[in-house]
């Protein structure tokens, strides 16, 4: 593999990772806070009707 191509791909992978890490962290940290629970857990009041998130 050409050295320039390897450097380009390394920079591209680093840029993609640095872009996706904050997005993933914000999504997985803010969803449980806004729901009051983790998405896979049952609601505290199982008899309550499902509410819209807005």
Short mmCIF file of N, CA, C and O in Angstrom, two decimals:
data_model
loop_
_atom_site.label_atom_id
_atom_site.label_comp_id
_atom_site.label_asym_id
_atom_site.label_seq_id
_atom_site.Cartn_x
_atom_site.Cartn_y
_atom_site.Cartn_z
N UNK A 1 0.86 -1.18 0.00
CA UNK A 1 0.00 0.00 0.00
C UNK A 1 0.90 1.24 0.00
O UNK A 1 1.91 1.28 0.69
N UNK A 2 0.50 2.22 -0.76
CA UNK A 2 1.24 3.46 -0.86
C UNK A 2 1.23 4.17 0.50
O UNK A 2 0.24 4.16 1.22
N UNK A 3 2.34 4.78 0.86
CA UNK A 3 2.45 5.47 2.15
C UNK A 3 1.47 6.63 2.24
O UNK A 3 0.90 6.88 3.32
N UNK A 4 1.25 7.34 1.14
CA UNK A 4 0.30 8.46 1.17
C UNK A 4 -1.13 7.96 1.38
O UNK A 4 -1.90 8.57 2.12
N UNK A 5 -1.47 6.84 0.74
CA UNK A 5 -2.80 6.27 0.93
C UNK A 5 -2.99 5.80 2.36
O UNK A 5 -4.04 6.00 2.96
N UNK A 6 -1.97 5.18 2.93
CA UNK A 6 -2.05 4.71 4.31
C UNK A 6 -2.23 5.89 5.27
O UNK A 6 -3.04 5.82 6.20
N UNK A 7 -1.49 6.97 5.05
CA UNK A 7 -1.65 8.16 5.89
C UNK A 7 -3.04 8.77 5.74
O UNK A 7 -3.66 9.17 6.73
N UNK A 8 -3.54 8.81 4.51
CA UNK A 8 -4.88 9.34 4.28
C UNK A 8 -5.94 8.50 4.99
O UNK A 8 -6.83 9.02 5.64
N UNK A 9 -5.84 7.17 4.86
CA UNK A 9 -6.82 6.31 5.50
C UNK A 9 -6.73 6.38 7.02
O UNK A 9 -7.74 6.31 7.71
N UNK A 10 -5.53 6.54 7.56
CA UNK A 10 -5.37 6.67 9.01
C UNK A 10 -6.02 7.97 9.49
O UNK A 10 -6.72 7.99 10.51
N UNK A 11 -5.81 9.05 8.76
CA UNK A 11 -6.44 10.33 9.13
C UNK A 11 -7.95 10.26 8.98
O UNK A 11 -8.70 10.80 9.80
N UNK A 12 -8.43 9.60 7.93
CA UNK A 12 -9.86 9.46 7.71
C UNK A 12 -10.50 8.64 8.84
O UNK A 12 -11.54 9.02 9.38
N UNK A 13 -9.87 7.54 9.21
CA UNK A 13 -10.39 6.71 10.30
C UNK A 13 -10.39 7.49 11.61
O UNK A 13 -11.34 7.39 12.40
N UNK A 14 -9.36 8.26 11.86
CA UNK A 14 -9.31 9.08 13.07
C UNK A 14 -10.39 10.14 13.09
O UNK A 14 -11.02 10.39 14.13
N UNK A 15 -10.63 10.76 11.95
CA UNK A 15 -11.67 11.78 11.86
C UNK A 15 -13.05 11.18 12.07
O UNK A 15 -13.88 11.74 12.79
N UNK A 16 -13.30 10.03 11.47
CA UNK A 16 -14.59 9.37 11.64
C UNK A 16 -14.79 8.97 13.10
O UNK A 16 -15.86 9.15 13.67
N UNK A 17 -13.76 8.43 13.73
CA UNK A 17 -13.86 8.02 15.13
C UNK A 17 -14.09 9.23 16.03
O UNK A 17 -14.93 9.18 16.94
N UNK A 18 -13.36 10.32 15.80
CA UNK A 18 -13.53 11.51 16.64
C UNK A 18 -14.90 12.14 16.44
O UNK A 18 -15.41 12.82 17.32
N UNK A 19 -15.51 11.93 15.29
CA UNK A 19 -16.85 12.45 15.04
C UNK A 19 -17.91 11.58 15.67
O UNK A 19 -18.89 12.07 16.23
N UNK A 20 -17.75 10.27 15.61
CA UNK A 20 -18.77 9.36 16.11
C UNK A 20 -18.75 9.19 17.62
O UNK A 20 -19.80 8.95 18.22
N UNK A 21 -17.60 9.30 18.26
CA UNK A 21 -17.53 9.09 19.71
C UNK A 21 -18.42 10.06 20.47
O UNK A 21 -19.21 9.63 21.31
N UNK A 22 -18.36 11.37 20.23
CA UNK A 22 -19.27 12.27 20.96
C UNK A 22 -20.74 12.01 20.67
O UNK A 22 -21.58 12.09 21.57
N UNK A 23 -21.06 11.67 19.43
CA UNK A 23 -22.45 11.40 19.07
C UNK A 23 -22.96 10.18 19.83
O UNK A 23 -24.05 10.19 20.40
N UNK A 24 -22.18 9.13 19.86
CA UNK A 24 -22.58 7.90 20.56
C UNK A 24 -22.67 8.15 22.07
O UNK A 24 -23.62 7.71 22.72
N UNK A 25 -21.71 8.87 22.63
CA UNK A 25 -21.76 9.16 24.06
C UNK A 25 -22.98 9.99 24.43
O UNK A 25 -23.66 9.69 25.41
N UNK A 26 -23.27 11.01 23.65
CA UNK A 26 -24.43 11.85 23.94
C UNK A 26 -25.71 11.04 23.80
O UNK A 26 -26.61 11.13 24.64
N UNK A 27 -25.82 10.22 22.78
CA UNK A 27 -27.04 9.43 22.58
C UNK A 27 -27.25 8.45 23.71
O UNK A 27 -28.35 8.33 24.25
N UNK A 28 -26.21 7.72 24.10
CA UNK A 28 -26.39 6.68 25.11
C UNK A 28 -26.40 7.23 26.52
O UNK A 28 -26.82 6.52 27.45
N UNK A 29 -25.96 8.47 26.73
CA UNK A 29 -26.06 9.05 28.07
C UNK A 29 -27.32 9.89 28.23
O UNK A 29 -27.86 9.97 29.33
N UNK A 30 -27.82 10.50 27.17
CA UNK A 30 -28.99 11.36 27.30
C UNK A 30 -30.30 10.59 27.22
O UNK A 30 -31.29 10.99 27.83
N UNK A 31 -30.35 9.48 26.48
CA UNK A 31 -31.59 8.71 26.38
C UNK A 31 -32.06 8.18 27.73
O UNK A 31 -33.22 8.35 28.09
N UNK A 32 -31.20 7.54 28.53
CA UNK A 32 -31.68 7.09 29.85
C UNK A 32 -32.10 8.25 30.75
O UNK A 32 -33.03 8.11 31.53
N UNK A 33 -31.44 9.39 30.62
CA UNK A 33 -31.82 10.53 31.45
C UNK A 33 -33.18 11.08 31.04
O UNK A 33 -34.00 11.42 31.89
N UNK A 34 -33.46 11.14 29.74
CA UNK A 34 -34.74 11.69 29.31
C UNK A 34 -35.88 10.70 29.52
O UNK A 34 -37.02 11.10 29.77
N UNK A 35 -35.59 9.41 29.45
CA UNK A 35 -36.63 8.40 29.68
C UNK A 35 -36.84 8.11 31.16
O UNK A 35 -37.89 7.64 31.56
N UNK A 36 -35.82 8.38 31.97
CA UNK A 36 -35.88 8.04 33.38
C UNK A 36 -35.52 6.59 33.63
O UNK A 36 -35.63 6.10 34.75
N UNK A 37 -35.08 5.88 32.60
CA UNK A 37 -34.68 4.48 32.70
C UNK A 37 -33.90 4.14 31.42
O UNK A 37 -33.87 4.92 30.50
N UNK A 38 -33.32 2.97 31.39
CA UNK A 38 -32.67 2.53 30.16
C UNK A 38 -33.73 2.06 29.17
O UNK A 38 -34.78 1.56 29.58
N UNK A 39 -33.51 2.21 27.86
CA UNK A 39 -34.53 1.86 26.88
C UNK A 39 -35.02 0.42 26.95
O UNK A 39 -36.17 0.15 26.66
N UNK A 40 -34.22 -0.54 27.37
CA UNK A 40 -34.65 -1.92 27.41
C UNK A 40 -35.37 -2.31 28.69
O UNK A 40 -35.96 -3.38 28.78
N UNK A 41 -35.31 -1.45 29.70
CA UNK A 41 -35.93 -1.78 30.98
C UNK A 41 -37.42 -1.48 30.94
O UNK A 41 -37.86 -0.54 30.29
N UNK A 42 -38.22 -2.26 31.67
CA UNK A 42 -39.65 -1.95 31.73
C UNK A 42 -39.89 -0.68 32.55
O UNK A 42 -39.09 -0.35 33.43
N UNK A 43 -40.95 0.05 32.26
CA UNK A 43 -41.25 1.25 33.04
C UNK A 43 -41.51 0.90 34.50
O UNK A 43 -41.89 -0.24 34.83
N UNK A 44 -41.32 1.86 35.38
CA UNK A 44 -41.54 1.64 36.80
C UNK A 44 -42.99 1.29 37.06
O UNK A 44 -43.30 0.41 37.85
N UNK A 45 -43.90 1.98 36.41
CA UNK A 45 -45.33 1.69 36.55
C UNK A 45 -45.77 0.95 35.29
O UNK A 45 -46.08 1.55 34.28
N UNK A 46 -45.81 -0.37 35.37
CA UNK A 46 -46.09 -1.18 34.19
C UNK A 46 -47.54 -1.01 33.71
O UNK A 46 -47.82 -1.28 32.55
N UNK A 47 -48.44 -0.57 34.56
CA UNK A 47 -49.84 -0.40 34.17
C UNK A 47 -50.10 0.93 33.49
O UNK A 47 -51.16 1.14 32.92
N UNK A 48 -49.14 1.84 33.56
CA UNK A 48 -49.32 3.16 32.96
C UNK A 48 -49.29 3.05 31.43
O UNK A 48 -48.54 2.23 30.88
N UNK A 49 -50.09 3.85 30.75
CA UNK A 49 -50.04 3.81 29.27
C UNK A 49 -48.71 4.39 28.77
O UNK A 49 -48.09 5.21 29.43
N UNK A 50 -48.31 3.94 27.60
CA UNK A 50 -47.07 4.44 27.01
C UNK A 50 -47.26 5.90 26.63
O UNK A 50 -48.26 6.28 26.04
N UNK A 51 -46.31 6.73 26.99
CA UNK A 51 -46.37 8.17 26.72
C UNK A 51 -45.41 8.52 25.60
O UNK A 51 -44.37 7.88 25.44
N UNK A 52 -45.73 9.54 24.87
CA UNK A 52 -44.85 10.03 23.83
C UNK A 52 -43.69 10.77 24.47
O UNK A 52 -43.84 11.36 25.54
N UNK A 53 -42.51 10.72 23.86
CA UNK A 53 -41.31 11.29 24.49
C UNK A 53 -41.28 12.81 24.47
O UNK A 53 -40.50 13.41 25.17
N UNK A 54 -42.13 13.47 23.68
CA UNK A 54 -42.06 14.92 23.61
C UNK A 54 -42.92 15.58 24.64
O UNK A 54 -43.78 15.11 25.25
#
